[in-house]
Coordinates of C-alpha atoms in Angstrom, one line a residue:
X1 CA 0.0 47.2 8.8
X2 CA 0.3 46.4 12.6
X3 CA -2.4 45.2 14.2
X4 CA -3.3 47.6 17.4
X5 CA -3.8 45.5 21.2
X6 CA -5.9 47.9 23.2
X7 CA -5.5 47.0 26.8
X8 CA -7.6 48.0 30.0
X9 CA -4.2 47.0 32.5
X10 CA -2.6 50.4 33.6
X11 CA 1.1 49.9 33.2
X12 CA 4.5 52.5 33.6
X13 CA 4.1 56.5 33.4
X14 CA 4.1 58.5 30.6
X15 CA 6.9 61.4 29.6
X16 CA 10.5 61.7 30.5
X17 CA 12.1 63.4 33.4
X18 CA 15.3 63.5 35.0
X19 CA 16.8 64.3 38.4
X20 CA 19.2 66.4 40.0
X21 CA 21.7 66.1 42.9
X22 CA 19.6 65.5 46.0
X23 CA 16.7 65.8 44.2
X24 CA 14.9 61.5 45.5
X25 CA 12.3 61.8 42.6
X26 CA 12.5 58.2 41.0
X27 CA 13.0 58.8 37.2
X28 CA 10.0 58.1 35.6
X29 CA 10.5 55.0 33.0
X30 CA 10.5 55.7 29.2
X31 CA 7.0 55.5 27.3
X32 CA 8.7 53.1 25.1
X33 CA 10.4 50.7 28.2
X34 CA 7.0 48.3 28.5
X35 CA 8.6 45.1 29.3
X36 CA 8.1 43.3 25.9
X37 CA 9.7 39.6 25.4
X38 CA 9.6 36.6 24.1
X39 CA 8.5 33.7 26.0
X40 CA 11.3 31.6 24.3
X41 CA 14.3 33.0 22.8
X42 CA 14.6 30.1 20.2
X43 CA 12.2 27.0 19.3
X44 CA 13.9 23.7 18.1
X45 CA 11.4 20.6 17.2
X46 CA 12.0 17.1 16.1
X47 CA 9.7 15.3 14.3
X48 CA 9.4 11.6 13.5
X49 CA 9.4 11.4 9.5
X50 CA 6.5 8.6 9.7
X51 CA 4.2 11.4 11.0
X52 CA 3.8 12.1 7.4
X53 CA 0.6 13.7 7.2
X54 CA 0.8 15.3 10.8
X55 CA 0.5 19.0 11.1
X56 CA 2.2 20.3 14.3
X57 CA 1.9 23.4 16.3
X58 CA 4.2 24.9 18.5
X59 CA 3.5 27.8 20.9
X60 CA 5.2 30.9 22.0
X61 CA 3.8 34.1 23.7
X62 CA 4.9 37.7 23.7
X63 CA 5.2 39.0 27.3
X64 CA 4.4 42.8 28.1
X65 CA 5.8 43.0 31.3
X66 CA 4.2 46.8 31.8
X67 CA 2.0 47.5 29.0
X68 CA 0.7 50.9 28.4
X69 CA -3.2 51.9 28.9
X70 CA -3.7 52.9 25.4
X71 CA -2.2 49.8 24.6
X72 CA 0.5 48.7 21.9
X73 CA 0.9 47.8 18.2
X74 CA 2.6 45.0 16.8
X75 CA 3.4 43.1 13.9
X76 CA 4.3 39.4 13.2
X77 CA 6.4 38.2 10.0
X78 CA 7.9 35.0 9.1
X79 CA 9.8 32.9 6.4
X80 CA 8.2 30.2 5.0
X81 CA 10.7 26.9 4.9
X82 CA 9.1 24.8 7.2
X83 CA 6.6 27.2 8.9
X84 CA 3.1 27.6 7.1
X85 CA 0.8 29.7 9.7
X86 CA 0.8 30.7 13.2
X87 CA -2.2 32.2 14.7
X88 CA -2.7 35.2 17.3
X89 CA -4.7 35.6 20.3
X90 CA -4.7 37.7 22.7
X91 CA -3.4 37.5 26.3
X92 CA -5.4 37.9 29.7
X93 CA -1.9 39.3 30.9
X94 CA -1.7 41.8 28.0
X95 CA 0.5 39.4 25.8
X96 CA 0.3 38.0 22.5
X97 CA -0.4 33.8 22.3
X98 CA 1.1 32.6 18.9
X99 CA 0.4 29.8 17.9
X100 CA 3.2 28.5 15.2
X101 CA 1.9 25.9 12.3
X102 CA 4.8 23.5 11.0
X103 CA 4.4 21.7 7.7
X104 CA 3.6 17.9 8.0
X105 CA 7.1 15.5 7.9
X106 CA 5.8 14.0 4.8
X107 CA 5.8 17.5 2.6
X108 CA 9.5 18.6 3.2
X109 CA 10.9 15.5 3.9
X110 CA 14.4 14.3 5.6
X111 CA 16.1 17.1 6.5
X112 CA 16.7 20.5 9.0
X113 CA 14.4 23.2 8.3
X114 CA 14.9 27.0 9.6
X115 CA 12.6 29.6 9.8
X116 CA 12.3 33.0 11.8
X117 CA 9.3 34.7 13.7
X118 CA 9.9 38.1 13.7
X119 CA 7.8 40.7 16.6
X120 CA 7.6 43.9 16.0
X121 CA 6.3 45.6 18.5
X122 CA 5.3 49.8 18.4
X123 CA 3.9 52.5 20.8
X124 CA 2.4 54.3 18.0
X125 CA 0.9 52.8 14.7
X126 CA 3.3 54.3 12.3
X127 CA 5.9 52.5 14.8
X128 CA 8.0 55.4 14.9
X129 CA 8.7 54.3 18.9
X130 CA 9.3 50.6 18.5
X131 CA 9.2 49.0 21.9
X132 CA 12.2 48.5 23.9
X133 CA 14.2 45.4 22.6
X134 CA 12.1 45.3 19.2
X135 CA 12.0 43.5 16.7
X136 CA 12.0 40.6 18.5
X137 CA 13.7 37.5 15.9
X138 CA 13.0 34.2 17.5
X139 CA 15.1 31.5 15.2
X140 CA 12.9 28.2 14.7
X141 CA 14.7 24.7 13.7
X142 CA 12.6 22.2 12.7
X143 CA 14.2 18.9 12.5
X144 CA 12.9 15.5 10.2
X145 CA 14.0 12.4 10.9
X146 CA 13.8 9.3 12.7
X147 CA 12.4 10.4 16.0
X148 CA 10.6 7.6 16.9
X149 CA 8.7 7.9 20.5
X150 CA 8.3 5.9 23.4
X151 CA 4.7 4.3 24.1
X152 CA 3.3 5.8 27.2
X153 CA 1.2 4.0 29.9
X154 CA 3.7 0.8 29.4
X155 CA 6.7 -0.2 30.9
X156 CA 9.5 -0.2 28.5
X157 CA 11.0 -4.1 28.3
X158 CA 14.3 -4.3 29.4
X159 CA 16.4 -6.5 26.7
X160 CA 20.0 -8.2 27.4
X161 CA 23.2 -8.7 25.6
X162 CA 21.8 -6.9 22.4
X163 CA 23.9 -7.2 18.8
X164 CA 23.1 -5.9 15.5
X165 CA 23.5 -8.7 12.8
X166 CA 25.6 -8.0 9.6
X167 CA 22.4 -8.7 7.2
X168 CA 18.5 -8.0 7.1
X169 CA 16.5 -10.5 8.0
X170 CA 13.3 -12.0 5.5
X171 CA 12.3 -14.8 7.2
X172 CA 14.0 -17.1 10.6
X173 CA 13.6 -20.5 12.9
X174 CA 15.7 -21.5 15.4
X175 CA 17.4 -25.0 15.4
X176 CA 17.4 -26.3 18.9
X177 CA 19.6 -29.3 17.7
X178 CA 22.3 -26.4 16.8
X179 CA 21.2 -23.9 19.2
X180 CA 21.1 -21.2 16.5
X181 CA 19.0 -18.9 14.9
X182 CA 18.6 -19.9 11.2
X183 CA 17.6 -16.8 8.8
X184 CA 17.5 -16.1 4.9
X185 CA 18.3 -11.8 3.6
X186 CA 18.5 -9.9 0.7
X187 CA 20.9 -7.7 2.4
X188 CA 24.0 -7.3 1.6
X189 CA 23.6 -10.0 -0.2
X190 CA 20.6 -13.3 -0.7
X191 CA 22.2 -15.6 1.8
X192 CA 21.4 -17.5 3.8
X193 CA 22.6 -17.3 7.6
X194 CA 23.9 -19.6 10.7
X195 CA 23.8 -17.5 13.8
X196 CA 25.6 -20.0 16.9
X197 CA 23.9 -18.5 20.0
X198 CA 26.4 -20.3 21.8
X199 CA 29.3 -18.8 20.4
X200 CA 28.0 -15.4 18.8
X201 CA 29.6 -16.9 15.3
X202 CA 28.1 -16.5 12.1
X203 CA 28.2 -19.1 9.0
X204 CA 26.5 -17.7 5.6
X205 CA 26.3 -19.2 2.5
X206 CA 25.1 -17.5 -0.9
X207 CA 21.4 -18.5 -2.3
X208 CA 20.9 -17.8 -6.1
X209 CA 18.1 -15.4 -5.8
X210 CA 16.3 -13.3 -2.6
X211 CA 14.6 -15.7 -0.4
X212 CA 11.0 -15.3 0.5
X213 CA 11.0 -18.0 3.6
X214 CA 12.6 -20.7 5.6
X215 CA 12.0 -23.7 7.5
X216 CA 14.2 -26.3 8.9
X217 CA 13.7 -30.2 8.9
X218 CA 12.5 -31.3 12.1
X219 CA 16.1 -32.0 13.7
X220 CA 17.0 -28.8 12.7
X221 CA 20.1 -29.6 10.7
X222 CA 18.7 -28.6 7.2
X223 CA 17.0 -25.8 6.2
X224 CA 14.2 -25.0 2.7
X225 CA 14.2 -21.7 1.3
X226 CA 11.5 -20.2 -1.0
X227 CA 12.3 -18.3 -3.9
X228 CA 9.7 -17.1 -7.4
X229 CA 9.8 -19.9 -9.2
X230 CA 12.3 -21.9 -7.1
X231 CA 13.3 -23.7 -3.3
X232 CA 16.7 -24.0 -1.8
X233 CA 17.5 -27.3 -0.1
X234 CA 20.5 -26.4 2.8
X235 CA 22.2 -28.8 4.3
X236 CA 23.5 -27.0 7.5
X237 CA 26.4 -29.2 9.2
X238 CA 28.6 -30.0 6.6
X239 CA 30.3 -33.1 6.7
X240 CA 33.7 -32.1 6.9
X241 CA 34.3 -29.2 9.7
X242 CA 34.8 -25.8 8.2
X243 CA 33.3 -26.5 5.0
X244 CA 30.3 -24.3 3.9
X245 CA 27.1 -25.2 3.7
X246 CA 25.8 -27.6 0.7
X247 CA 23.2 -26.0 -1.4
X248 CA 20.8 -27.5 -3.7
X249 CA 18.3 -25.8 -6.1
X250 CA 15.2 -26.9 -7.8
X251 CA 12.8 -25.2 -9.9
X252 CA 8.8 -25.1 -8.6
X253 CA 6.3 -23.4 -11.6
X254 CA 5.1 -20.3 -9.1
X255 CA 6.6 -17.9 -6.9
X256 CA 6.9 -19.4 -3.3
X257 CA 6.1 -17.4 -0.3
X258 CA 6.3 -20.1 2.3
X259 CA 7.9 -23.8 2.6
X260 CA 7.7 -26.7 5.1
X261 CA 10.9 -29.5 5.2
X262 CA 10.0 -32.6 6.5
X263 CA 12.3 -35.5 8.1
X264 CA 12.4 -37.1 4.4
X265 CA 14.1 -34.1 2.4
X266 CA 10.8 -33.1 0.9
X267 CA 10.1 -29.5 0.8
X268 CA 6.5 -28.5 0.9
X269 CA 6.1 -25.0 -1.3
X270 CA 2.9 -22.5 -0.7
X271 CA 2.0 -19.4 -3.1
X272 CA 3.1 -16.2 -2.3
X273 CA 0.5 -14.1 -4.3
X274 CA -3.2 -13.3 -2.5
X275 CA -5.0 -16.1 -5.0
X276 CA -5.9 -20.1 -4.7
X277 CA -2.8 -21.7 -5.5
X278 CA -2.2 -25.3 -5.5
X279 CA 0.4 -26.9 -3.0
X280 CA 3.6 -28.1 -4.7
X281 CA 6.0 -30.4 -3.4
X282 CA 9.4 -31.7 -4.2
X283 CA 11.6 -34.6 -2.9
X284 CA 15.0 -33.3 -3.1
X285 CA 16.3 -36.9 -4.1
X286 CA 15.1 -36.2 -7.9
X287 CA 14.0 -32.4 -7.6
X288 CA 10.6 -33.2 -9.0
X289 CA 8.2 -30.5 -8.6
X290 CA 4.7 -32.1 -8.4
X291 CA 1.8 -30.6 -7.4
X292 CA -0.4 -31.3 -4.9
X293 CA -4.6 -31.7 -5.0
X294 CA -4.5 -29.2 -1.7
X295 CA -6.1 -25.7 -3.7
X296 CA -4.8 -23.2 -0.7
X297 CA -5.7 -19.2 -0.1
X298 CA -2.3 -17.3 -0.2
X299 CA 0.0 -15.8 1.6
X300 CA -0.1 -18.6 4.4
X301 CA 2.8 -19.0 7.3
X302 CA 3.0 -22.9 7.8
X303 CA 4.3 -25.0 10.5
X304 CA 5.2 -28.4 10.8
X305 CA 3.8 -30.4 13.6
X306 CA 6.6 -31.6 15.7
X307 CA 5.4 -35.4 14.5
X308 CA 6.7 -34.7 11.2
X309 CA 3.8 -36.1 9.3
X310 CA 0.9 -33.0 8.9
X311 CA 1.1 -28.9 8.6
X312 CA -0.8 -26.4 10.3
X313 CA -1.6 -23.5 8.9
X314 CA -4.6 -20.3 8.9
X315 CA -5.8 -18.2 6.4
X316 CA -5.8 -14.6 6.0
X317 CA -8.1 -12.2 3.8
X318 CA -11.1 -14.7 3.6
X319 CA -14.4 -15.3 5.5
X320 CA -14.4 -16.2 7.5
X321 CA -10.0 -17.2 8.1
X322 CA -9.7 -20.6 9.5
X323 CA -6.8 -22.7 10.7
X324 CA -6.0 -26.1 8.6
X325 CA -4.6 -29.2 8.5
X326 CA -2.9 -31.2 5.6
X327 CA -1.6 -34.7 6.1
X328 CA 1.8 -35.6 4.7
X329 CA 2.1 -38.9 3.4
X330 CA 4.8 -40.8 1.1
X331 CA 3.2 -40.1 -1.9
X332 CA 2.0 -36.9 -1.2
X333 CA 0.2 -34.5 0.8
X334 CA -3.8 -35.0 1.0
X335 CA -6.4 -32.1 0.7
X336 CA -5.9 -29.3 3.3
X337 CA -9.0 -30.0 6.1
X338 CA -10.4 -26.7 8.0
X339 CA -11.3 -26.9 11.7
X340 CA -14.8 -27.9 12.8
X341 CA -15.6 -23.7 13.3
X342 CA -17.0 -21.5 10.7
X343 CA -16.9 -17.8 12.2
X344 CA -17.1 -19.1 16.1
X345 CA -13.9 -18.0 16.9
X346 CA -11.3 -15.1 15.7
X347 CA -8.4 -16.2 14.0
X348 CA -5.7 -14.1 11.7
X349 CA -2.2 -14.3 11.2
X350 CA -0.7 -17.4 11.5
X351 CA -0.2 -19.9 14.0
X352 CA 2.3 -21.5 16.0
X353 CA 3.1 -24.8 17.7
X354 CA 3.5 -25.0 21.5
X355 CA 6.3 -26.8 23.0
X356 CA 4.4 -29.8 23.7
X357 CA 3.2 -30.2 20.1
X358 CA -0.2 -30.4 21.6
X359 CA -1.5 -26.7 20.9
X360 CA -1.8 -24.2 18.0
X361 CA -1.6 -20.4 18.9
X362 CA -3.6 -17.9 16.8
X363 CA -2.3 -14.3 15.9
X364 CA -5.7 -13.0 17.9
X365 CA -5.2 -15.3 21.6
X366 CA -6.8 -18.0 20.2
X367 CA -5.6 -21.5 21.4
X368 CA -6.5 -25.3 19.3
X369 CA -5.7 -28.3 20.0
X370 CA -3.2 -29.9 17.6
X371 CA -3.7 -34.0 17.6
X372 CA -3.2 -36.9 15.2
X373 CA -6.8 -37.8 16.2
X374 CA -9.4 -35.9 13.6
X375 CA -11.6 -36.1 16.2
X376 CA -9.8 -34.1 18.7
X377 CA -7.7 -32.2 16.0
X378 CA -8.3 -28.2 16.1
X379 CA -10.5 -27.8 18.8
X380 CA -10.9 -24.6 20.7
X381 CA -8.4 -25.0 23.9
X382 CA -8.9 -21.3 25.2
X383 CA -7.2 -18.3 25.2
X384 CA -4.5 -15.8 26.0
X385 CA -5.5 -11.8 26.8
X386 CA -4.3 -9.8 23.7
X387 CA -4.1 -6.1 24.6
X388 CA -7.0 -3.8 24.5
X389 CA -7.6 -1.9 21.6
X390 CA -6.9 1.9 22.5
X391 CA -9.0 3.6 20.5
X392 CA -12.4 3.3 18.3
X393 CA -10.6 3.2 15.4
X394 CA -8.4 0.2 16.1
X395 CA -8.8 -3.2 15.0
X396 CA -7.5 -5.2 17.9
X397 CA -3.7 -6.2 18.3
X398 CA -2.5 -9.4 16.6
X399 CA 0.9 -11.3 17.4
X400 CA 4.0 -10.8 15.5
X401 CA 5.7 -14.1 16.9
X402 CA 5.1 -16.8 19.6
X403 CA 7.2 -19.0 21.3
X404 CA 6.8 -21.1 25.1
X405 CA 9.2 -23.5 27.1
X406 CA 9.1 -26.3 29.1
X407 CA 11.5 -25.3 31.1
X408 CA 10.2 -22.1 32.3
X409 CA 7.1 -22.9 31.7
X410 CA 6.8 -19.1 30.0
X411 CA 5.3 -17.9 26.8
X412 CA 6.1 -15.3 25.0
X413 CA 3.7 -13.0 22.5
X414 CA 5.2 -10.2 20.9
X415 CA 2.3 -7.8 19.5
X416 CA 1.4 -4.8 18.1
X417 CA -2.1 -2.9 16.8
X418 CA -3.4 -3.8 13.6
X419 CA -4.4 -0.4 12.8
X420 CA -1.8 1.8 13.8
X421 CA 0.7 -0.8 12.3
X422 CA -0.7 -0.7 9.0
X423 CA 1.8 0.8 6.9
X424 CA -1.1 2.1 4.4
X425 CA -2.2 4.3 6.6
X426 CA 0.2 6.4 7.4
X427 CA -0.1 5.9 11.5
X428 CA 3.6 3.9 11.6
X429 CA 4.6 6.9 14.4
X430 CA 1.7 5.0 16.9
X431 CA 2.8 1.4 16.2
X432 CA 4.8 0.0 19.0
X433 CA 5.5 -3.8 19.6
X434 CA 4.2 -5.2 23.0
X435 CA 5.9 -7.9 24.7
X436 CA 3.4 -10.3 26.8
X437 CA 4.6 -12.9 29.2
X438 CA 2.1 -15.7 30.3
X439 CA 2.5 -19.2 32.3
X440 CA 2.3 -21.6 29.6
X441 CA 0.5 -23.7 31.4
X442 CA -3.0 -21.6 32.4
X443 CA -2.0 -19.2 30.0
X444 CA -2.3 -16.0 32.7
X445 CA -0.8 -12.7 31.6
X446 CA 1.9 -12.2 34.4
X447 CA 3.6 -8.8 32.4
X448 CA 3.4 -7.1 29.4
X449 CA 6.2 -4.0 28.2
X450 CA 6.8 -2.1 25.4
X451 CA 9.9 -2.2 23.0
X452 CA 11.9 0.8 23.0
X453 CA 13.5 3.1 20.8
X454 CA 17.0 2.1 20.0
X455 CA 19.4 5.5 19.2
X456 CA 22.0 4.8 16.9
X457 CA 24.0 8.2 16.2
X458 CA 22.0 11.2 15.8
X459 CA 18.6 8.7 15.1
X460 CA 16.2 7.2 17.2
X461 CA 14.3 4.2 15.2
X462 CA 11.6 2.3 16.3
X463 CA 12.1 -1.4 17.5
X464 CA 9.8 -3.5 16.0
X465 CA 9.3 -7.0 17.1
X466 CA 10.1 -10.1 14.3
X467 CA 10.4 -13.5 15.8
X468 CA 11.1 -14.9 19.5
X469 CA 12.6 -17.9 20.4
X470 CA 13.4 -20.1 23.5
X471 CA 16.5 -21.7 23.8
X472 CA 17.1 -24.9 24.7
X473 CA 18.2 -23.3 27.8
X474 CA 14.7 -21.8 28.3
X475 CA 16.0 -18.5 27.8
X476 CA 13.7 -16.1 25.1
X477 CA 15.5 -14.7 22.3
X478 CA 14.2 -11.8 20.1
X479 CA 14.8 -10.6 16.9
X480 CA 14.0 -7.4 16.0
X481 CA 14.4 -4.5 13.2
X482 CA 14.8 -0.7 13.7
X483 CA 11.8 0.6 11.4
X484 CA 13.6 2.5 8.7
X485 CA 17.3 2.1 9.6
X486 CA 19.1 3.4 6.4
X487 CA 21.3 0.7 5.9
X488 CA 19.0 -2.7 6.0
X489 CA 22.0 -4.9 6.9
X490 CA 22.3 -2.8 10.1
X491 CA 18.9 -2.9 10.8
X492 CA 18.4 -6.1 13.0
X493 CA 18.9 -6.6 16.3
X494 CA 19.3 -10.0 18.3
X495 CA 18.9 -10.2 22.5
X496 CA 17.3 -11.7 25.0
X497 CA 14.7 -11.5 27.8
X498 CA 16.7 -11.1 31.3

């Protein structure tokens, strides 16, 4: 049945009429001739597939140009592939406000969707005078796929001399000894992979199972990878030119989720499950695994001081997290030590040497003090400004990477919002990776931008920041991945701050 819109606007005349030669009567317009249209004559809408559980509406009017004083009857029909309501209201111009309900992204799924909104629109109820131009059949498109949107209120970070690499990318360093980035993947194949930064070559060389991490030996000319239930020992510059990389494997009795080389070939292997495991090491001279008396709360992200002889690492999931320190010595590494906090200060994520070796950067701003004194070892050094949470429901943003230079006297956080970034709960469309640059040296914000969407054919994918780098040249380096790229071993991207 149509629904009747009575209408107090006086609109066009009633009754026909004609005219005759001479005769300067204007003919009066026909009862049925009320202006009706549609404010759009087709709707097309993209929609970003990690909006999963986002309904959206769309809106469209019908537009009654001259609408008679006893008002009009109309009807609204419409399939069902991708539209699942749209609501009516009426007009203070005599129109029709619809307002068109689309099913969430994560019902239908990648793919185009069309519907039709059909308008009927009568001068009597039994519509046996349909409006001029009725039915009205708007088409609607709806299209699922990688959409991903620009962050407002930020600038968007300008990037240079961007490449995609061949392969995914699990874990990376950078070897300033080689000037390369240094990365394991499971994609194409577990390899792992020599990117010269000089020279835009890559070397890769096949690992016997997916890698879980990397670290490089304080020269940066070998490399440990982590596997379950084994480490990789690669040695990187092959004694004869042109000859691939040397790879050794050994067997450690628990999957590895992290490892630390040090200048004496020993590889230092952390748990990868979220449970006390004990620290294992091996001396790739024999391959012994032996493990250590440090008991550590997994996952951690280690680093080796720039000295060579203790790690650094924090813990995540526990209260409260806290950073650590675990002495290396020749027959074995001691007990892992915590800082002299408990609670004072916010610390998550991981941490990160500075350039001098002299300070330890915390996912949350936090800044130590890194020292072979005990006394003066992990003590609060200040802080960096983190971006402000956006909304109540956010949990502060945490750093991705962080990397400073000497030579520019820059560092570098990339970041993004704990909440929104969570992938469990389904807000990926809102999670956007911020780029901060401070003055190493006071540690002042001097700019922060946001990574933008990279198209690649008909796609836009979000860029999400993985690891930054500087050079030896002083120049920043970034790696990052487009967040649901199809093909994984097209998925990563390698530039540079201009």
């Amino acid at each position: 049945m149509a629904s009747c819109l009575v209408l107090a606007a006086c609109g066009g005349g009633g009754g026909g009429g004609s005219s005759t030669p001479g005769d300067t009567t204007t003919p009066v317009t026909p009862s049925n001739d009320i202006g009706a249209h549609m404010s759009m004559s087709s709707v097309t809408v993209e929609r970003d597939l990690y909006r999963r559980n986002q309904v959206e509406k769309v809106e469209l009017a019908l537009l009654v140009d001259r609408p008679p004083a006893e008002g009009y009857y109309y009807r609204v029909t419409y399939t069902k592939k991708a539209l699942n309501f749209i609501g009516e209201s009426p007009r203070t111009d005599s129109g029709l406000d619809l307002q068109v309900g689309l099913s969430s992204p994560g019902v239908l799924g990648l793919g185009s969707y069309d519907d039709t909104i059909t308008v009927e629109v009568c001068i009597d109820s039994k519509c046996a005078t349909p409006a001029r131009g009725s039915p009205f059949v708007v088409p609607v498109k709806l299209k699922v796929g990688y959409f991903a949107e620009t962050e407002a209120g930020l600038p968007q970070q300008v990037l240079a001399d961007a490449v995609t690499l061949p392969h995914d990318v699990v874990a990376a360093a950078y070897s300033a000894s080689l000037d390369a980035v240094v990365s394991v993947s499971k994609a194409p194949t577990a390899a792992l992979n020599l990117r010269s930064l000089a020279d835009g070559q890559t070397r890769s060389v096949a690992l016997a199972s997916v890698p879980t991490s990397v670290a490089l030996s304080p020269d940066g000319r070998r490399a440990a990878v982590g596997h379950d239930g084994a480490v990789s020992f690669v040695d990187l510059v092959p004694a004869t030119p042109g000859a691939a990389m040397a790879v050794s494997r050994f067997a450690v009795s628990m999957p590895v989720g992290a490892v630390v080389l040090d200048g004496q070939g020993r590889i230092y292997a952390f748990g990868s499950a979220p449970t006390w495991a004990y620290l294992h090491w091996v001396d790739t001279a024999n391959g012994i695994d032996k493990t250590a008396t440090a008991n550590i709360y997994s996952p951690v992200r280690p680093v080796l001081h720039a000295a060579g002889d203790r790690i650094y690492f924090s813990t995540r999931d526990v209260s409260p997290n806290d950073i650590y320190n675990v002495t290396l010595e020749a027959t074995g590494p001691r007990d892992a030590v915590d800082s002299p906090y408990h609670g004072d200060y916010e610390i998550c994520g991981q941490v990160w040497t500075s350039a001098t070796s002299s300070r330890l950067y915390t996912a949350c701003g936090k800044v130590f003090t890194a020292s072979s004194d005990p006394s003066l070892d992990m003590r609060y050094a200040g802080s960096f400004a983190m971006s402000a949470s956006t909304s109540t429901a956010s949990f502060g943003y945490a750093a991705l990477s962080i990397s400073d230079s000497l030579v520019s006297n820059q560092l570098v956080v990339l970041e993004q919002d704990k909440f929104n970034c969570d992938p469990r709960l389904d807000m990926l469309y809102a999670c956007f990776t911020r780029v901060g640059t401070f003055n190493a040296t006071d540690m002042a914000l001097q700019a922060r931008a946001s990574l933008a969407p990279v198209t690649v054919g008909a796609d836009r994918f979000a860029q999400v920041g993985r690891y930054v780098f500087h050079r030896v040249n002083s120049k920043a380096v970034l790696l990052t991945e487009l967040r649901g790229a199809p093909d994984a071993a097209a998925s990563i991207r390698l530039s540079s701050l201009p």
